[in-house]
PDB file of C-alpha atoms in Angstrom:
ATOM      1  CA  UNK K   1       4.241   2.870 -14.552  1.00 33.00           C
ATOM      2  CA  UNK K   2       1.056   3.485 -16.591  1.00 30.00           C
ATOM      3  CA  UNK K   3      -2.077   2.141 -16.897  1.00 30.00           C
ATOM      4  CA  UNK K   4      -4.844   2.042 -19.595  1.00 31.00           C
ATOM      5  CA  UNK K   5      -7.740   3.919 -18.622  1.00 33.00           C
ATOM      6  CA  UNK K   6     -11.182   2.340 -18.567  1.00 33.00           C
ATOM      7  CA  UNK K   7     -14.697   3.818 -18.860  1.00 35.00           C
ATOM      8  CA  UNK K   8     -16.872   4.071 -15.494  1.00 36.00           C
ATOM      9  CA  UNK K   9     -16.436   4.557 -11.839  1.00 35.00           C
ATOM     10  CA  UNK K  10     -14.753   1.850  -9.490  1.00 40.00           C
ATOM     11  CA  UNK K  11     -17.738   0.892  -7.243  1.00 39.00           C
ATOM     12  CA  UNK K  12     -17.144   1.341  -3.111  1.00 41.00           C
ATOM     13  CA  UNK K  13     -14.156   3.890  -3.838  1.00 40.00           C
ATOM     14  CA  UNK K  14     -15.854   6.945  -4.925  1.00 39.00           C
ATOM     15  CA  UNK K  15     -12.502   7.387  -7.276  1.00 43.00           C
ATOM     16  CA  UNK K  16     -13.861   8.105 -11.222  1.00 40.00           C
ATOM     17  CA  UNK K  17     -12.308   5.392 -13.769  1.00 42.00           C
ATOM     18  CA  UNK K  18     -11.047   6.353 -17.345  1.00 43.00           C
ATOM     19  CA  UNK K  19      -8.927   9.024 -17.907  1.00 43.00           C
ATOM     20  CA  UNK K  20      -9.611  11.558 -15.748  1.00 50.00           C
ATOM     21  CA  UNK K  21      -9.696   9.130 -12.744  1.00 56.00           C
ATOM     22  CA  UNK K  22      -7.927  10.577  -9.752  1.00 55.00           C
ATOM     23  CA  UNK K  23      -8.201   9.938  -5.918  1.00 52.00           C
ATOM     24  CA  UNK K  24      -9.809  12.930  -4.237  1.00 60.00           C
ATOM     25  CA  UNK K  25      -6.971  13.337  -2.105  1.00 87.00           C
ATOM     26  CA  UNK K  26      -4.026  11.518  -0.610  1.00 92.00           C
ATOM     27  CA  UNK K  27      -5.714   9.765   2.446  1.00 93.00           C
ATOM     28  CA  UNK K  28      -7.512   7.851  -0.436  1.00 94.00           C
ATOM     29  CA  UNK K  29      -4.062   7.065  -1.851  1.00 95.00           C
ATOM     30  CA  UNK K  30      -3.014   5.953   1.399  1.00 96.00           C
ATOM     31  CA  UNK K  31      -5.722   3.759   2.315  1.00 96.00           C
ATOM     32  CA  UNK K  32      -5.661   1.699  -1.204  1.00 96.00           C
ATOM     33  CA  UNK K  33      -1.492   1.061  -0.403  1.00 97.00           C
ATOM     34  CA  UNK K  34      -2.556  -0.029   3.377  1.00 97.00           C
ATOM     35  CA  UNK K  35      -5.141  -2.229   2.002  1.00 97.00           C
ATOM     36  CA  UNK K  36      -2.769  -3.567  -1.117  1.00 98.00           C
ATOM     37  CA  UNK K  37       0.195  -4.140   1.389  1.00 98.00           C
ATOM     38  CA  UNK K  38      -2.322  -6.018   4.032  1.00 97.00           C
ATOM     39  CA  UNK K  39      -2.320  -8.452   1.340  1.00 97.00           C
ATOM     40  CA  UNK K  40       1.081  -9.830   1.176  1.00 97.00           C
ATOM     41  CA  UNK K  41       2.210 -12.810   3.130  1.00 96.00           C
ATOM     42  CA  UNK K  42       4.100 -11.641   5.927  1.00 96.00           C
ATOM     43  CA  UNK K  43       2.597  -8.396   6.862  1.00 96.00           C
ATOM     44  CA  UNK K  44       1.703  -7.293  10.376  1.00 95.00           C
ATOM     45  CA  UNK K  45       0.970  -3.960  10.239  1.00 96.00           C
ATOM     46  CA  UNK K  46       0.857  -1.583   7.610  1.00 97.00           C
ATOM     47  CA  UNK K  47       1.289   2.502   8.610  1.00 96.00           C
ATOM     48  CA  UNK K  48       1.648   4.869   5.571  1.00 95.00           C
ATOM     49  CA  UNK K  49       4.346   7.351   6.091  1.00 95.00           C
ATOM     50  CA  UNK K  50       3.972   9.924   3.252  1.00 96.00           C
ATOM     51  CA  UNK K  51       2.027  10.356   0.172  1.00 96.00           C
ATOM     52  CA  UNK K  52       2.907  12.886  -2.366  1.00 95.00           C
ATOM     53  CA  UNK K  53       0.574  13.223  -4.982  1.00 92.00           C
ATOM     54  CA  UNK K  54       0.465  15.459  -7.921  1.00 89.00           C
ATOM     55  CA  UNK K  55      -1.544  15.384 -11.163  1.00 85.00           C
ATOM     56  CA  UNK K  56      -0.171  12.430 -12.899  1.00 89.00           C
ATOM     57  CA  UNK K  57       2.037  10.772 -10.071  1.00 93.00           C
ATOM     58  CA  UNK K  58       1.968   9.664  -6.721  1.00 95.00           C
ATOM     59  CA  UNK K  59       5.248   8.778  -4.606  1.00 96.00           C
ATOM     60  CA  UNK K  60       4.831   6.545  -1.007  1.00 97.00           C
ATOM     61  CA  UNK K  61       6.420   5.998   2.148  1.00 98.00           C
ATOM     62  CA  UNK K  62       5.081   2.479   4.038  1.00 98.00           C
ATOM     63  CA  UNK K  63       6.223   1.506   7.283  1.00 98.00           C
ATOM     64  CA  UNK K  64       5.217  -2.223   8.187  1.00 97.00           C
ATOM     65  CA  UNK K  65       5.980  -4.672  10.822  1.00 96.00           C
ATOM     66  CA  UNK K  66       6.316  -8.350   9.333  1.00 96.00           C
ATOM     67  CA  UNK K  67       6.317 -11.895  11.071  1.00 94.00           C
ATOM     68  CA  UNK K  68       9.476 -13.687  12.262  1.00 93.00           C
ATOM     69  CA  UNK K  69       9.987 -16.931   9.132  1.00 93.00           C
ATOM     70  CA  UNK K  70       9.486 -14.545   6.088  1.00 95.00           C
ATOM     71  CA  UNK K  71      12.175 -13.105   3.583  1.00 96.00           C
ATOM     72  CA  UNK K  72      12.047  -9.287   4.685  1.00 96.00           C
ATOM     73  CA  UNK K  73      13.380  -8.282   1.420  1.00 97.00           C
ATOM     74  CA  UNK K  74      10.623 -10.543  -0.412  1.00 97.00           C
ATOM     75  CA  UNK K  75       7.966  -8.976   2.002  1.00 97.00           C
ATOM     76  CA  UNK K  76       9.721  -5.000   0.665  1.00 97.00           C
ATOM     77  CA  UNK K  77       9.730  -6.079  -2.881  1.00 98.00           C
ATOM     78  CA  UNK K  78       6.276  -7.799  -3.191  1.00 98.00           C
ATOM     79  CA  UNK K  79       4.761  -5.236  -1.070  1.00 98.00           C
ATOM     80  CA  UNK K  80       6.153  -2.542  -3.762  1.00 98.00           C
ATOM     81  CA  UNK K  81       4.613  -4.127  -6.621  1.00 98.00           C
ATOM     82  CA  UNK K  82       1.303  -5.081  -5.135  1.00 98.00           C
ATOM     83  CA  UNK K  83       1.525  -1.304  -3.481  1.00 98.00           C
ATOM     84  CA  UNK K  84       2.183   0.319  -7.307  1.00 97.00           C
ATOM     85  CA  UNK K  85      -0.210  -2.083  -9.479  1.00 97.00           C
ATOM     86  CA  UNK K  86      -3.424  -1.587  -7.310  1.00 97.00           C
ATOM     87  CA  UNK K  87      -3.045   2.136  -7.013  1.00 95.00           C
ATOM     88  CA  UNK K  88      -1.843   2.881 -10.515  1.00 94.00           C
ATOM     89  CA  UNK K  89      -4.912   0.484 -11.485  1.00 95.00           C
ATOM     90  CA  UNK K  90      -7.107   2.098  -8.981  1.00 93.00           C
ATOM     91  CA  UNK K  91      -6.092   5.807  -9.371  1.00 92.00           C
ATOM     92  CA  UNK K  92      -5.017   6.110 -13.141  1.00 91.00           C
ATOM     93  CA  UNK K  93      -1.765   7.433 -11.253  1.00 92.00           C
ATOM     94  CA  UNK K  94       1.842   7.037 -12.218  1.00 94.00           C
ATOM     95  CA  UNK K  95       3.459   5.274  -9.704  1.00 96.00           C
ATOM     96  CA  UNK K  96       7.076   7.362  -9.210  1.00 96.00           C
ATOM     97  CA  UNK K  97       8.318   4.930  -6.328  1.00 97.00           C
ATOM     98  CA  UNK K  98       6.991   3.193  -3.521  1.00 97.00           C
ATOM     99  CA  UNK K  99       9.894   2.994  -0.166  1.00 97.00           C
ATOM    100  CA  UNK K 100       9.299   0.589   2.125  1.00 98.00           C
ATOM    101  CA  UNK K 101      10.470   0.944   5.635  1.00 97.00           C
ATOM    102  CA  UNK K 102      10.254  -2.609   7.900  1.00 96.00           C
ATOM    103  CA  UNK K 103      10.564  -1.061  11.681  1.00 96.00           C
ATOM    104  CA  UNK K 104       9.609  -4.361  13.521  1.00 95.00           C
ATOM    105  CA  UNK K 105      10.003  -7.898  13.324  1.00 94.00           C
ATOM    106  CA  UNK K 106       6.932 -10.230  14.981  1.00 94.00           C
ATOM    107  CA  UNK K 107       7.981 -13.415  16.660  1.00 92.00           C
ATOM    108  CA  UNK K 108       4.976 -15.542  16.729  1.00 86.00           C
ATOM    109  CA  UNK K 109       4.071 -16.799  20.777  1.00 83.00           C
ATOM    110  CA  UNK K 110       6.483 -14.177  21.630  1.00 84.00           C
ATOM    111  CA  UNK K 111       5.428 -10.850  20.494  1.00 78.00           C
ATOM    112  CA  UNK K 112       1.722 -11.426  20.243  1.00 59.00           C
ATOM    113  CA  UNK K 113      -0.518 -14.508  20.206  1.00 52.00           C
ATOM    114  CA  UNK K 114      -2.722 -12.355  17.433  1.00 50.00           C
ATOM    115  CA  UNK K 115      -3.404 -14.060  14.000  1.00 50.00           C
ATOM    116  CA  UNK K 116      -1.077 -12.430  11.377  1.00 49.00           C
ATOM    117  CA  UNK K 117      -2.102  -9.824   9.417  1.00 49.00           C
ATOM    118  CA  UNK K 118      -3.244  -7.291  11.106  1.00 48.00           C
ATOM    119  CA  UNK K 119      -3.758  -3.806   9.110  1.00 51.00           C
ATOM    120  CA  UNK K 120      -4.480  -0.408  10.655  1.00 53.00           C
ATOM    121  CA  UNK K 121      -5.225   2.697   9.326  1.00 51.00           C
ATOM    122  CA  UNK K 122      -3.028   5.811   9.278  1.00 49.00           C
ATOM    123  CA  UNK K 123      -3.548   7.515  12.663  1.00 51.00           C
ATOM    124  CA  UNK K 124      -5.853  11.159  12.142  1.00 45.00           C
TER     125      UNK K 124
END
C-alpha cells in the first residue's frame, strides 16, 4: 500500500510530510496504530506487539482485547485497515502487513463496569 506524498509537516506529530516523510522511530509507528485501532468499535485495549520498520515499509503486531456483542473477525479486519491507512497516510510508509492478535474477550457488568474503549500505551 502506497500513498501520495504531500508537501508540509503533519502538525502535533513531529513526522515531516511529502516524500521524505518518515516516523523518527518505531515507538512513533506504534503509537499512530494504538491510536488508529482505539478507534474501531469494539476495542478495549490496544498493546502493540512488534514494529519492524525499514526505509520504505513498516510490518505490525497488535494485541487487543474487544467487548463481548462484536464480530471478532470484523473488529481484526477493520482494525487492519484503519491500522494500515492512518500510518501509511501518516508515515509515507508501505504498509507490508498488519497481524492482529485478540487475547481477551470483555463481558460488559462482568469483566469491568469501565466505558469501552479504553487504549493504553505500549509499556516502556
Amino acid at each position: 500500500m502506497t500513498t501520495r506524498p504531500v508537501a508540509g509537516t503533519s502538525p502535533g506529530t513531529n513526522l515531516a510530510t511529502g516524500s521524505d516523510r518518515h516516523p523518527a522511530d518505531a515507538a512513533d509507528v506504534a503509537r499512530i496504530a494504538v491510536q488508529a485501532a482505539g478507534l474501531v468499535p469494539g476495542v478495549s485495549v490496544v498493546r502493540p506487539a512488534a514494529v519492524r520498520l525499514d526505509d520504505r515499509s513498516v510490518g505490525l503486531d497488535l494485541h487487543l482485547i474487544t467487548w463481548y456483542g462484536h464480530s471478532v473477525p470484523t473488529i481484526a479486519e477493520t482494525v487492519r485497515t484503519v491500522v494500515a491507512d492512518r500510518v501509511a497516510a501518516t508515515t509515507g510508509l508501505s504498509v507490508a502487513v498488519v497481524t492482529v492478535t485478540v487475547d481477551d474477550l470483555l463481558v460488559p457488568g462482568v469483566d469491568v463496569s469501565a466505558a469501552p474503549a479504553t487504549v493504553r500505551p505500549a509499556d516502556g
